[in-house]
mmCIF file of C-alpha atoms in Angstrom:
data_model
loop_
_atom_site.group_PDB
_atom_site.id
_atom_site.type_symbol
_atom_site.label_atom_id
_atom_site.label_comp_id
_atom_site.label_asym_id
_atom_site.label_seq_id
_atom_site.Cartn_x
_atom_site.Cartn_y
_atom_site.Cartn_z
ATOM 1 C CA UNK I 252 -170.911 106.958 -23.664
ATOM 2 C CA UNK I 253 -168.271 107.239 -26.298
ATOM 3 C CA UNK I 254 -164.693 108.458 -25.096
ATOM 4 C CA UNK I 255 -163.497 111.728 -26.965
ATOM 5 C CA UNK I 256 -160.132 111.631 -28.083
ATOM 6 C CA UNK I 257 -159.349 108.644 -25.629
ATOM 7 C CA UNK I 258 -156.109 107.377 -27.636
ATOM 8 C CA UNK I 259 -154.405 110.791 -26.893
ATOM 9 C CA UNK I 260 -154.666 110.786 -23.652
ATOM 10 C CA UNK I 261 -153.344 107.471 -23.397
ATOM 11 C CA UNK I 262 -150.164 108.524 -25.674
ATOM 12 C CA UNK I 263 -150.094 111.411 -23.529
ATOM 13 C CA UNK I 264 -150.109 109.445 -20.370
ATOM 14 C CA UNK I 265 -147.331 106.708 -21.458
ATOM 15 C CA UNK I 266 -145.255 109.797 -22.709
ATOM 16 C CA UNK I 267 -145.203 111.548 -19.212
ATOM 17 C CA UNK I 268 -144.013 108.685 -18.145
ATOM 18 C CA UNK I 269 -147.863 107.170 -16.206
ATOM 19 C CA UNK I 270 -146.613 103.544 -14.577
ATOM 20 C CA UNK I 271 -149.836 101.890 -15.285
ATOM 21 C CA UNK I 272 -151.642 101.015 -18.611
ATOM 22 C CA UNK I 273 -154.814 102.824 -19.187
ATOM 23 C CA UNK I 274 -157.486 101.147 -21.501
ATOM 24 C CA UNK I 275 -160.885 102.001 -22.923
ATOM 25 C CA UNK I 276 -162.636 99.933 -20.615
ATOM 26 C CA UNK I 277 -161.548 101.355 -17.370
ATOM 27 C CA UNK I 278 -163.921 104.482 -18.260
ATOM 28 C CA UNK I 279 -166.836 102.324 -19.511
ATOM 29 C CA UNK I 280 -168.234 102.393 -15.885
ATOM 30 C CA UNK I 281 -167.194 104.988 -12.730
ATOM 31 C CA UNK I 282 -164.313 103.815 -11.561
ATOM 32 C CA UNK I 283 -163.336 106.862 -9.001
ATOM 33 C CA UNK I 284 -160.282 105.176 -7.697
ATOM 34 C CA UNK I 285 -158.459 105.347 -11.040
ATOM 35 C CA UNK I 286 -159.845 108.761 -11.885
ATOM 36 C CA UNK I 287 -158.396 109.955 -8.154
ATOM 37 C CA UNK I 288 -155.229 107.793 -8.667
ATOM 38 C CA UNK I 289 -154.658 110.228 -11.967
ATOM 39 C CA UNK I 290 -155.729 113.458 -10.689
ATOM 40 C CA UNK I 291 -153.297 112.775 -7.703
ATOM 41 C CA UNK I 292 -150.513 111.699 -9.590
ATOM 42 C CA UNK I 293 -150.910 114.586 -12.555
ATOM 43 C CA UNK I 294 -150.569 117.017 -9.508
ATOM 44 C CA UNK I 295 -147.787 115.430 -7.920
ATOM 45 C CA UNK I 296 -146.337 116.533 -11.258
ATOM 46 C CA UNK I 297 -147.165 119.818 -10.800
ATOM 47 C CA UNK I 298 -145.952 120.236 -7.427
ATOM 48 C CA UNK I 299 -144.491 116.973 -5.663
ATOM 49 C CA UNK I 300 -144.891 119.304 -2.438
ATOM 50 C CA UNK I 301 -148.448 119.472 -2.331
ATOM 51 C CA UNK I 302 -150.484 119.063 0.083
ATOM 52 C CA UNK I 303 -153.394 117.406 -1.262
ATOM 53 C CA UNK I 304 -155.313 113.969 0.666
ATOM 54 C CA UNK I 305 -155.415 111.138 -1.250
ATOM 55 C CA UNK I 306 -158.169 109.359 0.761
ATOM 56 C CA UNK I 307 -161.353 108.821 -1.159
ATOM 57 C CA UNK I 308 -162.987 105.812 0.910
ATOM 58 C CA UNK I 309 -166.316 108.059 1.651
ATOM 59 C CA UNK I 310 -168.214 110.055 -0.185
ATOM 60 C CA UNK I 311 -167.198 113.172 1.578
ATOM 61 C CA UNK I 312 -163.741 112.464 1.197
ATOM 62 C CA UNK I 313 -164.071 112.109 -2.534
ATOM 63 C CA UNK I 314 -166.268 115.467 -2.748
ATOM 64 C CA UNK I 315 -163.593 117.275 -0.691
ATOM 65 C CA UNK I 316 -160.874 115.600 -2.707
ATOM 66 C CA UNK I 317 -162.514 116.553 -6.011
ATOM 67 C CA UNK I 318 -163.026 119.997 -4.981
ATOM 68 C CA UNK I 319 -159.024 120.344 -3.760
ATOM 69 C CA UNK I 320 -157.719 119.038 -7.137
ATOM 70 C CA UNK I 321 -159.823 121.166 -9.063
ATOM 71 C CA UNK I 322 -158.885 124.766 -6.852
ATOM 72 C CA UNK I 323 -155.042 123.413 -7.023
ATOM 73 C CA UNK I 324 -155.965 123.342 -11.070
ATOM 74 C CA UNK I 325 -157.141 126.837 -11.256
ATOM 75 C CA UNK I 326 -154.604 128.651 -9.177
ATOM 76 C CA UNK I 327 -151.606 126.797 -9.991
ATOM 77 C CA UNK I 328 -152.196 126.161 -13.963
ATOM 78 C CA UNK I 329 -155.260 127.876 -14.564
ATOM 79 C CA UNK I 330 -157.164 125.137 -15.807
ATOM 80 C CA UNK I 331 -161.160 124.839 -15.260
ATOM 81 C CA UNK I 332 -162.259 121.358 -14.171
ATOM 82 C CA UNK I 333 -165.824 120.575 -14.486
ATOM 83 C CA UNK I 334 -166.111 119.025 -10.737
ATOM 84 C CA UNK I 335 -169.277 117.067 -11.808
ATOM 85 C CA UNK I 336 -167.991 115.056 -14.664
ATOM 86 C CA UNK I 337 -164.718 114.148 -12.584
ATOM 87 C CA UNK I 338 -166.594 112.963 -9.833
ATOM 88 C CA UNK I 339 -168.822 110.818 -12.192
ATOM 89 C CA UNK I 340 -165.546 109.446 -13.036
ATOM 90 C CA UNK I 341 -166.304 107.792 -16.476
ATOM 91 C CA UNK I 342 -165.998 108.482 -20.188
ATOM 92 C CA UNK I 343 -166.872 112.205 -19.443
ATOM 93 C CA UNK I 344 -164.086 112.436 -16.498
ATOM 94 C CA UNK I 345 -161.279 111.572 -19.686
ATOM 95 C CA UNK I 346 -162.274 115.046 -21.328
ATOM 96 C CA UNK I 347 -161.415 116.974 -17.989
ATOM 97 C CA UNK I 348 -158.626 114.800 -17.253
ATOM 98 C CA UNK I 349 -157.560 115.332 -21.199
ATOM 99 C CA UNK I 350 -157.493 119.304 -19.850
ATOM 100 C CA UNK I 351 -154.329 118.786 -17.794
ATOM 101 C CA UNK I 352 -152.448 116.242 -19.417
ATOM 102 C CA UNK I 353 -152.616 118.032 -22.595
ATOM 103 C CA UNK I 354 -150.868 121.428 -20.759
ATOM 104 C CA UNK I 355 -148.126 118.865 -19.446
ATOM 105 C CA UNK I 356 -147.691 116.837 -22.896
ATOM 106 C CA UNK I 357 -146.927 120.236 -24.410
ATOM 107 C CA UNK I 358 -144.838 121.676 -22.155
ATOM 108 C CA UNK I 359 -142.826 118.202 -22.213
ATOM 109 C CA UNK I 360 -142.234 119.223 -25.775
ATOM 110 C CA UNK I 361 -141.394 122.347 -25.723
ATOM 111 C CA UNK I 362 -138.018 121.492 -23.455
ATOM 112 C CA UNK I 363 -135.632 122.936 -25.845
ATOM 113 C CA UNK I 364 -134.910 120.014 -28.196
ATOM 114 C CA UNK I 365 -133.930 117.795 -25.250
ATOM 115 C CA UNK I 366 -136.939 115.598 -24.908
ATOM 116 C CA UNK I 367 -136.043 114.478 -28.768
ATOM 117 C CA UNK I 368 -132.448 113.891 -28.240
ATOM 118 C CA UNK I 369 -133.504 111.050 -25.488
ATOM 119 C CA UNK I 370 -133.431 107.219 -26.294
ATOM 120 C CA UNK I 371 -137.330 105.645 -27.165
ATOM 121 C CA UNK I 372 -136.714 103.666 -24.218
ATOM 122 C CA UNK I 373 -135.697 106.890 -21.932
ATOM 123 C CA UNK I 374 -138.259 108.963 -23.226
ATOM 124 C CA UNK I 375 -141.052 107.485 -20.511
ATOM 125 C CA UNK I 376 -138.917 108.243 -17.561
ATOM 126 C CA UNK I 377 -138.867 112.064 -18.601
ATOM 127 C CA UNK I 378 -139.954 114.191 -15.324
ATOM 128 C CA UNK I 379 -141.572 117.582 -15.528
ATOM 129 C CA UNK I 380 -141.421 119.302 -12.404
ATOM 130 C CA UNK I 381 -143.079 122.451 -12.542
ATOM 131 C CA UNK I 382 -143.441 123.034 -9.221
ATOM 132 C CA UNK I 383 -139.395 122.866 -8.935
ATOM 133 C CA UNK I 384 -138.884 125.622 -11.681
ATOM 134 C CA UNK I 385 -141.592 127.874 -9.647
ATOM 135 C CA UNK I 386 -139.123 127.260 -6.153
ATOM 136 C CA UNK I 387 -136.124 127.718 -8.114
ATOM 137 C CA UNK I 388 -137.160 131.137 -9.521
ATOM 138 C CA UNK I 389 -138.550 132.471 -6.196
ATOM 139 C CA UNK I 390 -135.507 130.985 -4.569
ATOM 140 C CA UNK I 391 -132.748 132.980 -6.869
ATOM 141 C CA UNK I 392 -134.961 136.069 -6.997
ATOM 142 C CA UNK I 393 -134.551 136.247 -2.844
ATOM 143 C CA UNK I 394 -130.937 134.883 -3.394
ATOM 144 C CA UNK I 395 -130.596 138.410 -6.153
ATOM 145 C CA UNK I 396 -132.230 140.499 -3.121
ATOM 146 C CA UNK I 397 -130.079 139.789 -0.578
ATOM 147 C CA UNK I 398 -127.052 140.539 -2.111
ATOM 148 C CA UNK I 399 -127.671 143.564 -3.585
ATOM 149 C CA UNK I 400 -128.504 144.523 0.130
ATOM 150 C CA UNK I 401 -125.714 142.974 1.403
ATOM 151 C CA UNK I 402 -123.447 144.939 -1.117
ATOM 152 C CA UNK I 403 -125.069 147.785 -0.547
ATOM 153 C CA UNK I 404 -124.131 147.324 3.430
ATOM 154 C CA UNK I 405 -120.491 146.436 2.343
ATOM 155 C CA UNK I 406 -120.161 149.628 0.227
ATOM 156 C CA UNK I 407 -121.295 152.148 3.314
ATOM 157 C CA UNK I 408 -118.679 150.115 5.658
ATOM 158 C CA UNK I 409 -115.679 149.957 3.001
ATOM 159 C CA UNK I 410 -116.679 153.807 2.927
ATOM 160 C CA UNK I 411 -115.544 154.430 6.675
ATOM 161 C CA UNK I 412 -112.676 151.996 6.339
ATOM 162 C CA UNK I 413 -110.326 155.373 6.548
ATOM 163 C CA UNK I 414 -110.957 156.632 9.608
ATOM 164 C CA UNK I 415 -111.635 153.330 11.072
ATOM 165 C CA UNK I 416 -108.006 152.346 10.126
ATOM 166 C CA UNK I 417 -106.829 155.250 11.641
ATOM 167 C CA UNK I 418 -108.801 154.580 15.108
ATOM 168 C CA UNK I 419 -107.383 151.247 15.280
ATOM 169 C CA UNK I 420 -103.844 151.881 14.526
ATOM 170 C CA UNK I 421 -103.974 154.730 17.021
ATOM 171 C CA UNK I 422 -105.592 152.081 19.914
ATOM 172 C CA UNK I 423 -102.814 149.417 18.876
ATOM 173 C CA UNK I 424 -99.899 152.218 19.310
ATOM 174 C CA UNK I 425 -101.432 152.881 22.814
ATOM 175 C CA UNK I 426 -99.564 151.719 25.985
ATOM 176 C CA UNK I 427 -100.933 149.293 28.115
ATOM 177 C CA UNK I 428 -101.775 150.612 31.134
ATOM 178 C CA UNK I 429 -100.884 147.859 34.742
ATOM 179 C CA UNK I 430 -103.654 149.506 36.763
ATOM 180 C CA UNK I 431 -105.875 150.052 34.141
ATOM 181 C CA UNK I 432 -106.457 146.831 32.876
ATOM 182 C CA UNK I 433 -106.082 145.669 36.425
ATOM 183 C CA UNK I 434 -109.372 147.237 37.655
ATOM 184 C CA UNK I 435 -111.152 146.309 34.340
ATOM 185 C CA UNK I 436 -110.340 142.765 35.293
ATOM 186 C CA UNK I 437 -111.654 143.206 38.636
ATOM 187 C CA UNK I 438 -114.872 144.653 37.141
ATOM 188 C CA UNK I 439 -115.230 141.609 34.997
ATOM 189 C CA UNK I 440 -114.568 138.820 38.085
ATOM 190 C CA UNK I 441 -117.055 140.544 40.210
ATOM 191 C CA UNK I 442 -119.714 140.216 37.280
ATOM 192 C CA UNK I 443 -118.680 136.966 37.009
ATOM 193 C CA UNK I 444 -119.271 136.175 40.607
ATOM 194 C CA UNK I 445 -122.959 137.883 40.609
ATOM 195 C CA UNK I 446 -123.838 135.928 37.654
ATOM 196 C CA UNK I 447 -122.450 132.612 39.839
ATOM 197 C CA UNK I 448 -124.636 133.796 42.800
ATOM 198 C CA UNK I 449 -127.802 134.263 40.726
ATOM 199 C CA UNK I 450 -127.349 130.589 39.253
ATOM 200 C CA UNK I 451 -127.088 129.569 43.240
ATOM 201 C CA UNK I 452 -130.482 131.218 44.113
ATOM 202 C CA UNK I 453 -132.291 129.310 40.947
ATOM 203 C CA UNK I 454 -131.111 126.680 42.157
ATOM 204 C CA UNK I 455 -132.037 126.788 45.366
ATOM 205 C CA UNK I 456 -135.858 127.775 44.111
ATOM 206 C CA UNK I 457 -135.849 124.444 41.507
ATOM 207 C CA UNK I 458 -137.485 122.843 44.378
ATOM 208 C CA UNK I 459 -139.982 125.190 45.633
ATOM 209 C CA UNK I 460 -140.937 125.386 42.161
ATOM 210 C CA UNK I 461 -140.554 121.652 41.577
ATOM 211 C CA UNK I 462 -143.236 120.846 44.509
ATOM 212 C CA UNK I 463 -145.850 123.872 42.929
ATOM 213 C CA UNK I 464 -145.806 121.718 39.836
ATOM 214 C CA UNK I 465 -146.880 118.690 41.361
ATOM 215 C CA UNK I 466 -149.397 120.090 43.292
ATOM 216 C CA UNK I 467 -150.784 121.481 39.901
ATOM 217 C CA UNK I 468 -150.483 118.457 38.371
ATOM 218 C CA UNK I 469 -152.490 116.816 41.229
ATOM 219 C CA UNK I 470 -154.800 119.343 41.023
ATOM 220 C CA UNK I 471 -155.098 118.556 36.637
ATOM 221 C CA UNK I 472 -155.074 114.743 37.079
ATOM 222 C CA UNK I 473 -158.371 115.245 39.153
ATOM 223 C CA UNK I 474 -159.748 118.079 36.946
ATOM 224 C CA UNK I 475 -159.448 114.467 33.755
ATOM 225 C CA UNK I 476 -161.281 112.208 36.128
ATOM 226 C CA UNK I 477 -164.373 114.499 36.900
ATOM 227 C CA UNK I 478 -164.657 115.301 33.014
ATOM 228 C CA UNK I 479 -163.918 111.585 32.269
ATOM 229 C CA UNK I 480 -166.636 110.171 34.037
ATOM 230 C CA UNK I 481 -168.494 113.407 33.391
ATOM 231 C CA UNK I 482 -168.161 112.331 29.525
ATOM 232 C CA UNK I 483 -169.168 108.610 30.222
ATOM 233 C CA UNK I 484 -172.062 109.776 31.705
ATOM 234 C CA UNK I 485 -173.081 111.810 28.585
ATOM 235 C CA UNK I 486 -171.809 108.912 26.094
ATOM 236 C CA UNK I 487 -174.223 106.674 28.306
ATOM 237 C CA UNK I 488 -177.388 108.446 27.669
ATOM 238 C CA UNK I 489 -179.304 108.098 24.282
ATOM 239 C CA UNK I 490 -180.172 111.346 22.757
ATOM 240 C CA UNK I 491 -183.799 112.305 22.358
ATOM 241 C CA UNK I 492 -185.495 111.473 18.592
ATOM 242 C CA UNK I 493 -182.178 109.478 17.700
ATOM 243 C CA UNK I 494 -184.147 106.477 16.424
ATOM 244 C CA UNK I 495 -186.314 109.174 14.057
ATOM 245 C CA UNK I 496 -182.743 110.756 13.286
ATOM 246 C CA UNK I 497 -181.694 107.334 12.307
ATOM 247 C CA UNK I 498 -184.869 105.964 9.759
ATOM 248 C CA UNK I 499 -184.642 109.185 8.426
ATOM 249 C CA UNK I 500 -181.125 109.089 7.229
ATOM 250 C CA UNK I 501 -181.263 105.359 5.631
ATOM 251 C CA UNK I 502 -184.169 106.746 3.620
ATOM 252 C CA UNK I 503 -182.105 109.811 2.445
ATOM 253 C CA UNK I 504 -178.937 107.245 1.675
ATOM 254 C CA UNK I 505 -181.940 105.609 -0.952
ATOM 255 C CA UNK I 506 -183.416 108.953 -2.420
ATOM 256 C CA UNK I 507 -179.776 109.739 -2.839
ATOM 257 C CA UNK I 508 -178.737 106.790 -4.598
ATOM 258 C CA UNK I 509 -181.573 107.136 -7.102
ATOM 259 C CA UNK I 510 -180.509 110.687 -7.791
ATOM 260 C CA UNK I 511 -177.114 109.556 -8.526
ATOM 261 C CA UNK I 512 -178.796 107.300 -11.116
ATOM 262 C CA UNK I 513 -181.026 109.713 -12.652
ATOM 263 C CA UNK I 514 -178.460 112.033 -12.853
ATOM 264 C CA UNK I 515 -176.283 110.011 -14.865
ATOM 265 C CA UNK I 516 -179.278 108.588 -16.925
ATOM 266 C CA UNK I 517 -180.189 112.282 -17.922
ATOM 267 C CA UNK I 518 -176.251 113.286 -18.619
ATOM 268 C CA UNK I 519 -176.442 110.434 -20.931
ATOM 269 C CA UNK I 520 -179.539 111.229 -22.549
ATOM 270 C CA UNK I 521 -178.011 114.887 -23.179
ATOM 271 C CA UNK I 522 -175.052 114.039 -24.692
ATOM 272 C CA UNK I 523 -177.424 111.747 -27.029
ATOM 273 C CA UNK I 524 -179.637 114.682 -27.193
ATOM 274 C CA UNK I 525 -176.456 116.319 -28.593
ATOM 275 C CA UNK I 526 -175.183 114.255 -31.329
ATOM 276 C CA UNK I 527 -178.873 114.043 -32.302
ATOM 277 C CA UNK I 528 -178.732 117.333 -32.887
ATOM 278 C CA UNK I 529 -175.138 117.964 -33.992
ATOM 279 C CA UNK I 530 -175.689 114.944 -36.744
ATOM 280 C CA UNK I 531 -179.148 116.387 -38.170
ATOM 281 C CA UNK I 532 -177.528 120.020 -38.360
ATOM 282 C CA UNK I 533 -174.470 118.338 -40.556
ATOM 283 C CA UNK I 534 -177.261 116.264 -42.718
ATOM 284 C CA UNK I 535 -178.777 119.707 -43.577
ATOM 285 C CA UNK I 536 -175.958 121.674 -44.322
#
């Protein structure tokens, strides 16, 4: 199938600064490793945090993978990915993929005259982080919160600075008292000596407590044998119907290869249907 608009997002690509060449004839079969290896990296310039797998060895990795990119799309940049023609990862996959680099081309541009000040040679290494900007702004609005609290705080305490002033001038003036500060002291040394006596009894109990561990650990260690053996014993025994199970499932890996087929054939087909259609309507006008 013929690629739409497939020299701008190339020149979009090279301009966000894409480390490998893209060329017409990566799309002129699926090629879902370079389709994921563009959706990954086009997010990672959305948000270099995210969270996103890259693994796409099986097919449900690649479904779940698809599926990921294409919510992270529509809640982060409100784009709509058509999850069908990115999985088919072909001609079709360069309009959706044409969807997001287009937002990011034009938001390169519109960087407040700095993207054209830049060397030709500089102007590939040009990063967008939008993800950054998004942190930064939540970042100093909680940063703008807290201080107007904490100002708020300091105002009501700078209020009651008068009679606090006078309160502590009035306790430095103030004698010391011998006997006083004698009997506070002997307050504090007999906490002091409670606190050492408590310490003492723990420590006395560390082995008591030290020998009820064990014992439950005994106890646990031959808890993992029984369900060990237990799980050997079920790992050992073939389930019932397992050999139907398995004829069954190699025929539904070959009904679901031909529908793969068929449904590209007929995608095709439509988009021929299409320009059929498109060119006769243009012919009579």
């Amino acid at each position: 199938p013929a690629l739409p608009r497939f020299s701008d997002f190339t020149e979009m690509m090279r301009a966000l600064g894409y480390p490998r060449i893209i060329s017409m004839e990566n799309f002129h079969t699926p090629n879902f490793m370079l389709v994921s290896e563009v959706l990954l990296w086009l997010v990672k310039r959305y948000e270099p945090h995210s969270d996103i797998p890259g693994d796409v060895e099986t097919e449900q990795d690649r479904v779940f993978f698809i599926k990921a990119v294409a919510q992270f799309m529509a809640t982060k940049a409100h784009i709509k990915l058509n999850t069908k023609k990115l999985y088919q990862a072909d001609g079709y996959a360069v309009k959706e993929l044409l969807k997001v680099t287009s937002v990011l081309y034009g938001a390169m541009n519109t960087q407040g005259g700095e993207r054209a000040d830049l060397p030709e040679e500089d102007s590939t290494k040009f990063k967008f982080d939008l993800g950054s900007k998004i942190a930064d702004l939540k970042a100093a609005r909680q940063l703008a919160s807290e201080i107007t609290s904490k100002g708020a705080v300091l105002y009501d305490l700078l209020g009651k600075e008068v009679e606090l002033r006078e309160a502590r001038t009035e306790s430095i003036a103030r004698p010391l008292e011998i006997n006083e500060a004698e009997k506070v002291m002997k307050i504090a040394i007999n906490s002091v000596l409670e606190e050492v006596q408590k310490t003492k009894d723990m420590l006395n109990n560390v082995a008591l407590d030290e020998a009820n561990l064990e014992a439950k650990i005994e106890k646990r260690k031959l808890e993992l044998e029984r369900s060990q053996k237990r799980l050997q014993t079920l790992q050992s025994v073939r389930p019932a119907f397992m050999d139907e199970y398995e004829k069954i499932e190699k025929q539904l890996e070959k009904q679901y290869s031909t529908y793969l087929e068929k449904f590209r054939n007929l995608t095709y087909l439509e988009q021929l249907l299409h320009d059929q259609r498109r060119t006769e309507q243009e012919m009579f006008e």
